Coordinates of N, CA and C in Angstrom, one line a residue:
Chain A
G1 N -112.8 53.2 -27.8 CA -112.8 53.1 -29.2 C -113.3 54.7 -30.1
A2 N -113.2 54.6 -31.1 CA -113.3 55.6 -32.1 C -114.5 54.9 -32.3
V3 N -115.4 56.2 -32.7 CA -116.9 56.2 -33.1 C -116.8 56.2 -35.3
V4 N -117.3 55.4 -35.8 CA -116.9 55.9 -37.3 C -118.3 55.2 -38.0
S5 N -118.9 56.1 -38.2 CA -120.0 56.3 -39.3 C -120.1 55.9 -40.8
Q6 N -120.5 55.8 -41.3 CA -120.8 54.9 -42.7 C -122.4 56.1 -43.4
H7 N -122.3 56.3 -44.8 CA -123.3 57.0 -45.5 C -123.4 56.6 -46.6
P8 N -124.2 55.9 -47.0 CA -125.6 56.3 -46.1 C -125.3 54.6 -45.9
S9 N -126.2 53.8 -45.5 CA -126.0 52.1 -44.5 C -126.8 52.1 -46.2
R10 N -127.6 52.0 -46.2 CA -128.4 50.9 -47.9 C -128.7 52.3 -49.3
V11 N -128.1 51.9 -49.5 CA -128.1 52.8 -51.5 C -128.2 51.0 -53.0
I12 N -130.0 51.8 -53.7 CA -129.4 51.0 -54.5 C -129.9 51.8 -55.4
C13 N -129.1 52.0 -56.8 CA -128.3 53.0 -57.7 C -128.9 51.7 -59.5
K14 N -129.0 52.4 -60.1 CA -128.8 51.6 -61.8 C -127.8 51.4 -61.8
S15 N -127.6 50.6 -62.8 CA -126.1 50.3 -63.8 C -125.5 50.9 -64.4
G16 N -124.1 51.4 -64.3 CA -123.8 52.6 -65.3 C -123.6 54.0 -63.8
T17 N -124.5 54.0 -63.4 CA -124.4 55.2 -62.3 C -123.3 55.3 -61.6
S18 N -122.9 56.2 -61.5 CA -121.7 56.1 -59.9 C -122.6 56.9 -58.4
V19 N -121.6 56.0 -57.5 CA -122.5 56.5 -56.0 C -121.5 56.5 -55.1
K20 N -121.6 57.4 -54.1 CA -120.8 58.2 -53.3 C -121.1 57.2 -51.7
I21 N -119.7 56.4 -51.2 CA -120.7 56.2 -49.2 C -119.5 57.2 -48.9
E22 N -119.8 57.9 -47.7 CA -119.4 58.3 -46.9 C -118.3 57.8 -46.1
C23 N -117.5 57.5 -45.0 CA -117.5 57.1 -44.1 C -116.3 58.2 -43.5
R24 N -117.1 58.4 -42.3 CA -116.6 59.8 -41.3 C -116.2 58.5 -39.4
S25 N -115.2 59.4 -39.3 CA -114.5 59.3 -38.2 C -115.6 60.1 -37.2
L26 N -115.7 59.9 -36.4 CA -117.3 61.4 -35.6 C -115.9 61.4 -34.1
D27 N -115.1 60.6 -33.4 CA -114.5 61.5 -32.4 C -112.8 60.8 -32.7
F28 N -112.2 60.7 -33.4 CA -111.0 60.8 -33.6 C -110.5 60.9 -35.0
Q29 N -109.0 61.4 -35.3 CA -108.5 62.1 -37.0 C -107.4 61.2 -36.9
A30 N -108.0 60.8 -38.3 CA -107.9 59.5 -38.9 C -107.0 59.7 -39.7
T31 N -105.1 59.5 -39.8 CA -104.5 59.8 -40.8 C -105.0 58.7 -42.2
T32 N -105.2 56.9 -41.3 CA -105.2 56.4 -41.9 C -106.5 55.7 -41.7
M33 N -107.0 55.4 -43.0 CA -108.0 54.8 -43.1 C -108.6 53.3 -44.3
F34 N -109.4 52.1 -44.0 CA -109.2 51.2 -44.9 C -110.7 51.5 -45.2
W35 N -110.4 50.9 -46.9 CA -111.9 50.2 -47.1 C -111.9 49.2 -47.5
Y36 N -113.1 48.4 -47.7 CA -113.2 47.1 -47.3 C -114.3 46.1 -48.2
R37 N -114.2 45.3 -49.1 CA -116.2 44.7 -49.2 C -116.0 42.8 -49.0
Q38 N -117.5 43.1 -48.4 CA -117.6 41.4 -48.1 C -118.9 41.5 -49.2
F39 N -118.8 40.3 -49.7 CA -120.0 39.7 -49.9 C -120.3 38.8 -50.0
P40 N -121.7 37.8 -49.7 CA -122.6 37.2 -49.2 C -121.9 36.2 -49.0
K41 N -121.7 36.0 -46.5 CA -121.4 35.0 -46.2 C -120.2 34.6 -47.0
Q42 N -119.2 35.8 -47.2 CA -118.1 35.6 -47.0 C -117.2 36.5 -46.5
S43 N -116.0 36.5 -46.7 CA -115.2 37.5 -45.1 C -114.9 38.9 -46.2
L44 N -114.2 40.0 -45.2 CA -114.0 41.2 -45.4 C -113.1 40.9 -46.5
M45 N -112.0 41.5 -47.4 CA -111.5 42.1 -48.5 C -110.7 43.2 -48.6
L46 N -109.9 44.0 -47.8 CA -109.1 44.8 -48.2 C -109.5 45.6 -49.7
M47 N -109.7 46.6 -49.8 CA -109.9 46.9 -51.0 C -108.8 47.6 -51.5
A48 N -108.2 49.3 -50.2 CA -107.5 49.7 -50.4 C -107.1 50.4 -49.0
T49 N -106.2 51.9 -48.7 CA -106.2 51.9 -48.0 C -105.9 53.6 -48.0
S50 N -107.4 54.5 -47.2 CA -106.7 55.7 -47.7 C -106.2 56.2 -45.9
N51 N -105.1 57.2 -47.2 CA -104.4 58.2 -46.0 C -104.8 59.6 -46.6
E52 N -104.5 59.9 -45.4 CA -105.1 61.3 -45.5 C -104.6 63.0 -46.4
G53 N -105.2 62.9 -47.0 CA -103.4 64.0 -48.1 C -103.1 63.0 -48.9
S54 N -103.0 62.4 -49.9 CA -102.0 62.2 -49.5 C -102.8 60.6 -51.5
K55 N -102.8 60.0 -52.3 CA -103.3 58.8 -53.6 C -103.8 58.0 -52.3
A56 N -104.6 57.6 -52.1 CA -105.2 55.6 -52.2 C -104.0 54.7 -52.4
T57 N -103.6 53.8 -51.8 CA -103.2 52.4 -52.5 C -104.1 51.3 -52.3
Y58 N -104.2 51.0 -53.7 CA -105.3 50.0 -53.7 C -104.6 48.3 -53.5
E59 N -106.0 47.5 -52.9 CA -104.9 46.0 -53.3 C -104.8 45.4 -54.8
Q60 N -103.8 44.9 -55.5 CA -103.9 43.8 -56.2 C -105.3 43.4 -56.5
G61 N -105.2 43.3 -57.7 CA -107.3 43.4 -58.3 C -108.0 44.6 -58.5
V62 N -107.2 45.7 -57.4 CA -108.8 46.4 -57.2 C -108.2 47.3 -58.1
E63 N -109.0 48.1 -58.8 CA -109.7 49.2 -59.8 C -109.6 50.2 -59.6
K64 N -108.4 50.7 -59.7 CA -109.0 52.1 -58.8 C -109.1 53.6 -59.7
D65 N -109.4 52.9 -61.0 CA -110.3 54.2 -61.4 C -111.9 53.7 -61.6
K66 N -112.6 52.4 -60.8 CA -113.7 52.0 -60.6 C -113.7 52.6 -59.5
F67 N -113.0 52.8 -58.5 CA -113.0 52.6 -56.6 C -112.1 54.0 -56.1
L68 N -113.2 55.1 -56.9 CA -112.4 56.3 -56.2 C -112.5 56.1 -54.6
I69 N -111.2 57.5 -53.6 CA -111.1 56.7 -52.7 C -110.2 58.4 -52.6
N70 N -111.0 59.4 -51.8 CA -111.0 60.4 -51.1 C -110.8 60.2 -50.1
H71 N -109.1 61.1 -49.5 CA -109.4 61.3 -47.8 C -108.9 62.4 -47.9
A72 N -109.4 63.9 -47.8 CA -109.9 65.2 -48.1 C -109.2 65.8 -46.5
S73 N -109.7 65.0 -44.8 CA -109.8 65.3 -44.0 C -109.4 64.8 -43.2
L74 N -109.2 64.8 -41.7 CA -109.1 63.3 -41.1 C -109.9 63.0 -40.3
T75 N -111.1 63.7 -40.6 CA -112.3 63.0 -40.5 C -113.2 62.3 -41.8
L76 N -112.8 62.1 -42.7 CA -113.5 62.0 -43.9 C -113.0 61.4 -45.6
S77 N -113.5 59.8 -45.2 CA -113.1 59.3 -46.6 C -114.0 58.9 -47.2
T78 N -114.0 58.9 -49.2 CA -115.4 58.9 -49.8 C -114.7 57.9 -50.5
L79 N -115.8 56.8 -50.6 CA -114.8 55.5 -52.2 C -116.4 55.7 -52.6
T80 N -116.1 55.7 -53.6 CA -117.4 56.5 -55.6 C -116.9 55.3 -56.2
V81 N -118.2 54.1 -56.2 CA -118.1 53.7 -57.2 C -118.3 53.8 -58.7
T82 N -117.6 53.5 -59.4 CA -117.9 54.3 -60.5 C -118.1 53.7 -62.0
S83 N -119.4 54.2 -62.4 CA -120.1 53.1 -63.5 C -120.6 51.7 -63.2
A84 N -121.0 51.4 -61.7 CA -121.1 50.7 -61.6 C -122.1 49.7 -61.7
H85 N -122.1 48.0 -61.8 CA -122.7 47.1 -62.6 C -122.9 47.0 -61.5
P86 N -124.0 45.3 -62.0 CA -124.4 44.6 -60.7 C -123.0 43.9 -59.9
E87 N -122.7 43.1 -60.4 CA -121.7 42.5 -60.2 C -120.7 42.9 -58.5
D88 N -120.6 44.6 -58.3 CA -120.4 45.2 -57.3 C -121.3 46.0 -56.3
S89 N -122.3 45.1 -56.7 CA -123.0 44.9 -55.5 C -123.0 44.2 -54.0
S90 N -122.1 44.7 -53.1 CA -120.9 44.4 -51.7 C -122.1 45.1 -50.4
F91 N -121.2 44.5 -49.3 CA -121.1 45.4 -48.3 C -119.9 46.1 -47.6
Y92 N -119.8 47.0 -48.2 CA -118.5 48.3 -48.5 C -118.2 48.4 -47.2
I93 N -117.6 48.2 -46.2 CA -117.4 48.5 -44.9 C -115.3 49.6 -44.7
C94 N -115.2 50.5 -44.1 CA -114.7 52.3 -44.0 C -114.3 51.1 -42.3
S95 N -112.8 51.5 -42.5 CA -112.3 51.7 -40.8 C -111.1 52.6 -40.6
V96 N -110.7 52.4 -39.5 CA -109.8 53.4 -39.1 C -108.5 53.2 -38.5
W97 N -107.7 53.4 -38.3 CA -106.6 52.7 -37.3 C -106.1 54.6 -37.1
A98 N -105.7 54.3 -35.8 CA -104.5 54.8 -35.0 C -103.0 54.8 -35.2
G99 N -102.2 53.1 -36.6 CA -101.1 52.6 -36.1 C -100.9 52.1 -35.2
G100 N -99.2 51.5 -35.3 CA -98.7 50.3 -34.5 C -99.3 49.8 -34.1
P101 N -99.3 48.9 -32.5 CA -100.4 47.7 -31.8 C -101.9 48.1 -32.1
Y102 N -102.8 48.9 -32.0 CA -103.3 49.6 -32.0 C -105.2 49.1 -33.0
E103 N -106.3 48.8 -32.8 CA -106.9 47.6 -33.3 C -107.3 49.0 -34.9
Q104 N -108.1 48.5 -35.8 CA -109.1 48.9 -36.4 C -110.0 49.1 -36.0
Y105 N -110.9 50.0 -35.9 CA -111.9 50.2 -35.7 C -113.2 50.9 -37.0
F106 N -113.9 50.1 -37.1 CA -115.1 49.7 -38.1 C -116.5 50.0 -38.2
G107 N -117.3 50.9 -38.9 CA -118.0 51.5 -39.5 C -118.4 50.4 -39.7
P108 N -120.4 50.5 -39.4 CA -121.5 50.1 -40.0 C -121.8 49.9 -40.5
G109 N -120.7 50.5 -41.9 CA -121.4 49.6 -43.3 C -122.2 50.2 -44.2
T110 N -121.7 50.1 -45.3 CA -123.1 50.0 -46.8 C -123.4 49.3 -47.0
R111 N -124.9 48.6 -47.6 CA -125.1 48.2 -48.4 C -125.8 48.4 -49.4
L112 N -125.2 48.4 -50.6 CA -124.5 48.4 -52.0 C -125.6 47.6 -53.3
T113 N -126.7 48.0 -53.7 CA -127.3 47.0 -55.1 C -128.2 48.1 -55.8
V114 N -127.4 47.3 -56.8 CA -126.5 47.6 -58.5 C -127.9 46.5 -58.9
T115 N -128.8 48.1 -59.9 CA -130.0 47.2 -60.6 C -129.7 46.9 -61.9
Chain B
A1 N -96.0 38.1 -45.9 CA -97.4 37.6 -46.5 C -98.3 36.7 -44.9
Q2 N -99.4 37.4 -45.6 CA -100.0 36.6 -44.2 C -101.0 35.9 -44.4
S3 N -101.8 34.9 -43.3 CA -103.0 34.2 -43.9 C -103.7 34.0 -43.0
V4 N -104.5 34.0 -42.7 CA -105.4 32.9 -41.7 C -106.4 31.9 -41.7
T5 N -106.9 30.7 -41.4 CA -107.8 30.2 -41.3 C -108.4 29.8 -39.5
Q6 N -109.5 29.7 -40.3 CA -110.4 29.7 -39.7 C -111.2 28.0 -39.3
L7 N -110.8 27.3 -38.6 CA -111.4 25.7 -39.2 C -112.5 25.7 -38.9
G8 N -114.1 25.1 -39.5 CA -114.8 25.5 -39.0 C -116.0 26.9 -39.6
S9 N -116.8 26.1 -40.3 CA -117.3 27.5 -40.9 C -118.9 28.2 -39.7
H10 N -119.2 26.7 -39.2 CA -120.7 26.7 -38.5 C -119.8 26.4 -37.1
V11 N -120.3 26.7 -36.1 CA -120.4 26.0 -34.6 C -121.4 25.8 -33.9
S12 N -121.7 25.0 -33.7 CA -123.3 24.8 -32.2 C -122.6 24.3 -31.5
V13 N -123.6 25.7 -30.4 CA -123.3 24.8 -29.3 C -124.0 25.4 -28.4
S14 N -124.8 24.2 -27.1 CA -125.2 25.1 -26.4 C -125.1 26.0 -25.6
E15 N -126.4 26.4 -24.5 CA -126.2 27.6 -24.3 C -125.6 26.6 -23.3
G16 N -124.6 27.3 -21.8 CA -123.7 27.4 -20.9 C -122.8 26.4 -21.3
A17 N -122.6 26.1 -22.6 CA -121.1 25.3 -23.3 C -120.4 26.2 -23.5
L18 N -119.3 25.2 -23.7 CA -117.6 25.4 -23.7 C -117.8 26.3 -25.4
V19 N -117.2 27.4 -25.4 CA -117.0 27.6 -26.7 C -115.9 28.1 -27.4
L20 N -115.5 27.0 -28.3 CA -113.8 27.2 -28.5 C -114.0 27.3 -30.5
L21 N -113.2 28.4 -31.3 CA -113.6 29.0 -32.0 C -112.2 28.9 -32.5
R22 N -111.8 27.9 -33.4 CA -110.2 28.3 -33.8 C -110.2 28.3 -34.9
C23 N -108.5 29.4 -35.0 CA -108.3 29.8 -35.8 C -106.5 30.4 -35.8
N24 N -105.4 29.4 -36.7 CA -104.8 29.5 -37.4 C -104.0 30.4 -38.4
Y25 N -102.8 30.6 -38.1 CA -102.1 31.8 -38.7 C -100.9 31.8 -39.7
S26 N -100.5 32.8 -40.8 CA -99.1 32.2 -41.4 C -99.1 33.7 -41.0
S27 N -97.5 34.5 -40.3 CA -96.9 35.8 -40.7 C -95.5 35.6 -41.3
S28 N -94.9 36.1 -42.1 CA -93.6 36.3 -42.2 C -92.5 37.4 -41.0
V29 N -93.4 37.7 -40.6 CA -93.5 39.2 -39.1 C -93.7 38.2 -38.4
P30 N -93.6 39.4 -36.9 CA -93.9 39.4 -35.3 C -95.8 39.8 -35.8
P31 N -96.5 38.8 -35.5 CA -98.0 39.3 -35.9 C -99.0 40.5 -34.7
Y32 N -99.6 40.9 -34.8 CA -100.8 41.0 -34.1 C -102.2 40.5 -34.4
L33 N -102.7 40.5 -33.3 CA -103.4 39.2 -33.7 C -105.1 39.7 -33.0
F34 N -106.1 39.4 -33.8 CA -107.6 40.0 -33.8 C -108.2 38.8 -33.4
W35 N -109.3 39.5 -32.9 CA -111.1 38.7 -33.2 C -111.9 39.4 -33.2
Y36 N -112.7 39.5 -34.1 CA -113.9 40.5 -34.3 C -115.5 39.8 -34.1
V37 N -116.2 40.4 -33.6 CA -117.8 39.8 -34.5 C -118.2 40.3 -34.4
Q38 N -119.3 39.8 -35.0 CA -120.0 40.6 -36.2 C -121.5 39.9 -36.8
Y39 N -122.5 41.3 -36.0 CA -124.0 40.6 -36.5 C -124.7 41.5 -37.4
P40 N -125.6 40.3 -38.0 CA -125.7 40.8 -39.3 C -125.9 42.3 -40.1
N41 N -125.6 42.4 -41.2 CA -125.8 44.1 -41.6 C -124.6 44.6 -40.5
Q42 N -124.1 44.7 -39.7 CA -123.3 45.2 -38.9 C -121.9 45.6 -39.1
G43 N -121.2 46.4 -38.5 CA -120.0 46.5 -38.8 C -119.5 45.2 -38.2
L44 N -117.5 45.7 -37.6 CA -117.3 44.1 -36.7 C -116.8 45.3 -35.5
Q45 N -116.8 44.6 -34.3 CA -116.5 45.1 -33.1 C -115.5 44.1 -32.5
L46 N -114.6 45.1 -32.3 CA -113.5 43.5 -31.4 C -113.9 43.2 -29.8
L47 N -113.0 41.7 -30.3 CA -113.8 40.5 -28.9 C -112.2 40.8 -28.2
L48 N -111.5 40.9 -29.0 CA -110.2 41.5 -27.9 C -108.4 40.7 -29.0
K49 N -107.8 41.5 -28.4 CA -106.2 41.4 -29.2 C -105.5 40.9 -28.7
Y50 N -104.3 40.5 -29.3 CA -102.7 40.0 -29.1 C -102.0 40.5 -29.3
T51 N -100.8 41.9 -28.6 CA -99.9 42.3 -29.4 C -98.5 41.9 -29.2
T52 N -98.2 42.4 -28.0 CA -97.4 41.8 -27.4 C -97.4 41.5 -25.4
G53 N -96.6 40.7 -25.1 CA -96.4 40.3 -23.6 C -97.3 39.1 -23.3
A54 N -98.2 39.4 -22.6 CA -99.0 38.0 -22.0 C -99.5 37.4 -22.7
T55 N -99.3 36.0 -23.1 CA -100.0 35.5 -24.5 C -101.2 35.3 -24.2
L56 N -102.2 35.1 -22.4 CA -103.6 35.0 -22.9 C -104.1 36.5 -23.0
V57 N -105.3 36.7 -23.6 CA -105.3 37.7 -23.5 C -107.5 37.9 -23.7
K58 N -107.8 38.4 -22.6 CA -108.6 38.5 -22.3 C -109.6 39.7 -23.2
G59 N -111.2 39.6 -23.7 CA -111.9 40.3 -23.6 C -112.4 40.9 -23.7
I60 N -113.5 41.3 -24.1 CA -115.3 41.3 -23.8 C -116.1 40.8 -23.7
N61 N -117.4 40.3 -23.0 CA -118.3 39.0 -22.9 C -117.8 38.0 -22.9
G62 N -116.6 37.3 -21.5 CA -115.9 36.8 -21.1 C -115.3 35.9 -22.3
F63 N -114.5 36.0 -23.8 CA -113.3 35.8 -24.0 C -112.6 35.8 -23.8
E64 N -111.9 34.6 -24.4 CA -110.8 35.3 -24.1 C -109.4 33.6 -25.5
A65 N -108.4 34.4 -25.4 CA -107.3 33.9 -26.9 C -106.3 33.8 -26.1
E66 N -105.8 32.7 -26.2 CA -104.4 31.8 -26.2 C -103.4 32.8 -27.6
F67 N -101.9 33.7 -27.7 CA -101.1 33.3 -28.3 C -100.5 32.2 -28.5
K68 N -100.3 31.3 -29.6 CA -99.5 30.0 -29.0 C -98.3 29.9 -30.4
K69 N -97.7 30.5 -30.0 CA -96.8 31.2 -31.4 C -96.2 30.3 -31.8
S70 N -95.3 28.4 -31.4 CA -95.4 27.1 -32.0 C -96.7 27.2 -32.3
E71 N -97.8 27.1 -32.7 CA -98.5 26.3 -33.0 C -99.4 27.0 -34.0
T72 N -98.7 28.6 -34.5 CA -99.3 29.0 -34.7 C -100.7 29.7 -35.0
S73 N -101.2 29.5 -33.8 CA -103.1 29.9 -33.2 C -103.1 30.4 -31.9
F74 N -103.7 31.1 -32.4 CA -105.2 32.0 -31.6 C -106.6 31.6 -31.2
H75 N -106.7 30.6 -30.8 CA -108.1 30.1 -30.5 C -108.2 31.0 -29.4
L76 N -110.2 31.4 -29.5 CA -110.8 31.9 -29.6 C -112.1 30.8 -28.4
T77 N -111.8 31.6 -26.6 CA -112.6 31.0 -26.5 C -113.7 31.1 -24.8
K78 N -114.7 30.9 -24.7 CA -115.7 30.8 -23.6 C -116.1 29.6 -22.9
P79 N -116.4 30.0 -21.8 CA -116.7 29.4 -21.0 C -117.7 28.7 -20.5
S80 N -118.4 29.4 -21.0 CA -120.3 29.9 -21.0 C -121.2 29.9 -21.8
A81 N -121.5 29.7 -23.0 CA -122.1 30.7 -24.2 C -123.3 31.1 -23.5
H82 N -123.4 32.3 -24.6 CA -125.1 32.4 -23.8 C -125.2 32.5 -25.8
M83 N -126.9 33.3 -25.5 CA -128.0 32.9 -26.4 C -127.2 34.4 -27.3
S84 N -127.4 35.1 -26.1 CA -126.3 36.6 -27.3 C -125.5 36.4 -27.8
D85 N -124.3 35.1 -28.1 CA -123.4 35.3 -28.6 C -123.4 34.8 -30.4
A86 N -124.8 34.1 -30.2 CA -124.8 33.9 -31.8 C -124.1 35.0 -32.6
A87 N -123.4 34.7 -33.6 CA -122.8 35.7 -34.4 C -121.5 35.6 -35.1
E88 N -121.2 36.2 -35.9 CA -120.0 35.4 -37.0 C -118.6 36.3 -36.8
Y89 N -117.3 35.0 -35.9 CA -116.6 35.8 -35.6 C -115.0 35.6 -36.7
F90 N -114.7 36.7 -36.9 CA -113.9 37.1 -37.4 C -112.2 36.7 -36.5
C91 N -111.5 35.6 -37.3 CA -110.3 35.8 -36.2 C -109.0 37.0 -37.6
A92 N -108.3 37.7 -37.1 CA -107.3 39.0 -37.9 C -105.8 38.9 -37.9
V93 N -105.3 39.0 -39.4 CA -103.8 39.0 -38.6 C -103.2 40.5 -39.1
S94 N -102.4 41.0 -38.7 CA -101.9 41.9 -39.0 C -99.8 41.9 -38.7
A95 N -99.7 42.6 -39.7 CA -97.9 43.1 -39.9 C -97.8 44.0 -38.8
A96 N -96.1 43.5 -36.7 CA -96.5 44.2 -36.2 C -94.7 44.6 -36.3
A97 N -94.4 44.8 -38.2 CA -93.6 46.4 -38.4 C -93.7 46.5 -39.0
G98 N -93.2 47.2 -40.4 CA -92.8 48.5 -41.2 C -93.5 47.0 -42.8
G99 N -93.6 47.6 -43.4 CA -93.2 46.9 -45.0 C -94.7 46.9 -45.6
T100 N -94.8 46.6 -46.8 CA -96.6 46.4 -47.4 C -97.1 46.5 -47.0
S101 N -97.6 45.4 -45.6 CA -98.0 45.0 -45.1 C -98.7 45.7 -43.6
Y102 N -97.9 46.4 -44.0 CA -98.3 46.9 -41.8 C -99.2 47.6 -42.2
G103 N -100.8 46.7 -41.0 CA -101.4 47.9 -40.2 C -102.5 47.0 -41.0
K104 N -102.6 46.7 -41.9 CA -103.2 45.8 -43.2 C -104.0 44.0 -42.2
L105 N -105.0 44.3 -42.2 CA -106.0 42.9 -41.4 C -106.2 42.3 -42.6
T106 N -105.4 41.0 -42.5 CA -105.8 39.4 -43.2 C -107.0 38.4 -42.9
F107 N -107.9 38.5 -43.0 CA -109.2 38.1 -42.1 C -109.6 36.5 -42.3
G108 N -109.6 35.4 -42.1 CA -109.9 34.3 -42.0 C -111.5 34.2 -42.8
Q109 N -111.6 33.1 -43.0 CA -113.3 33.0 -43.2 C -114.7 33.1 -42.7
G110 N -114.6 33.7 -41.4 CA -115.5 33.5 -40.9 C -115.8 32.6 -40.2
T111 N -116.2 32.1 -38.9 CA -117.1 31.6 -38.0 C -118.8 31.6 -38.1
I112 N -119.6 30.6 -38.5 CA -120.8 31.3 -37.9 C -120.8 30.3 -36.1
L113 N -121.5 31.6 -35.4 CA -121.8 30.5 -33.8 C -123.2 30.4 -34.1
T114 N -123.6 29.6 -33.4 CA -125.2 29.0 -33.2 C -125.2 28.6 -31.5
V115 N -126.0 29.2 -30.7 CA -126.4 29.2 -29.4 C -127.5 28.3 -29.1
H116 N -127.8 27.3 -29.3 CA -129.9 26.0 -29.3 C -128.8 26.6 -27.3
P117 N -130.4 27.3 -27.0 CA -130.7 27.0 -25.9 C -130.7 25.4 -25.3

């Protein structure tokens, strides 16, 4: 399966600042990537679908101006959390998808803590 | 619209005992079904999936699941639990056809499996 990396694995930032999270597909050209958020002891919630070369599509209730997604190449998607607040503290996980019946391959996740 | 319900947020078994994790789904179109495992502070690893064909699917580490359309279920089983199976397990569904939900995974709440010596 595809190998997916995320950077950083952990980040602590101050309230009001922005933080960028990278998701890389190391051995697979991904036209579609997904971003999820997982709060402690909860399931994964889809935030947005990232399509290479086009605008991301966001799930209902996710602020597109707060969570900026850029999918500039077939191997890299970035999620920028702008003006972060403590309630944005969460585990952010990306995945890549080949389409059709293929499974999604997940990155190792990024733990964001906003102080 | 899709949804997944995992019965039991915590399941505890003894080493060597049968593992049964329950998953029921709802989907307005034919589903693809998945089981993923997550270890603490890590991403998700695919255990197995059902797309088409044989309804009994075998996955890694001795796990298997059976797709039962009439019961809208996709329960995960393993005949004999191992200590290394302790983790959180997520059942997920995606739409097998086009539309706004195509490719998107909807996850269940997760089941934490504890294995006792």
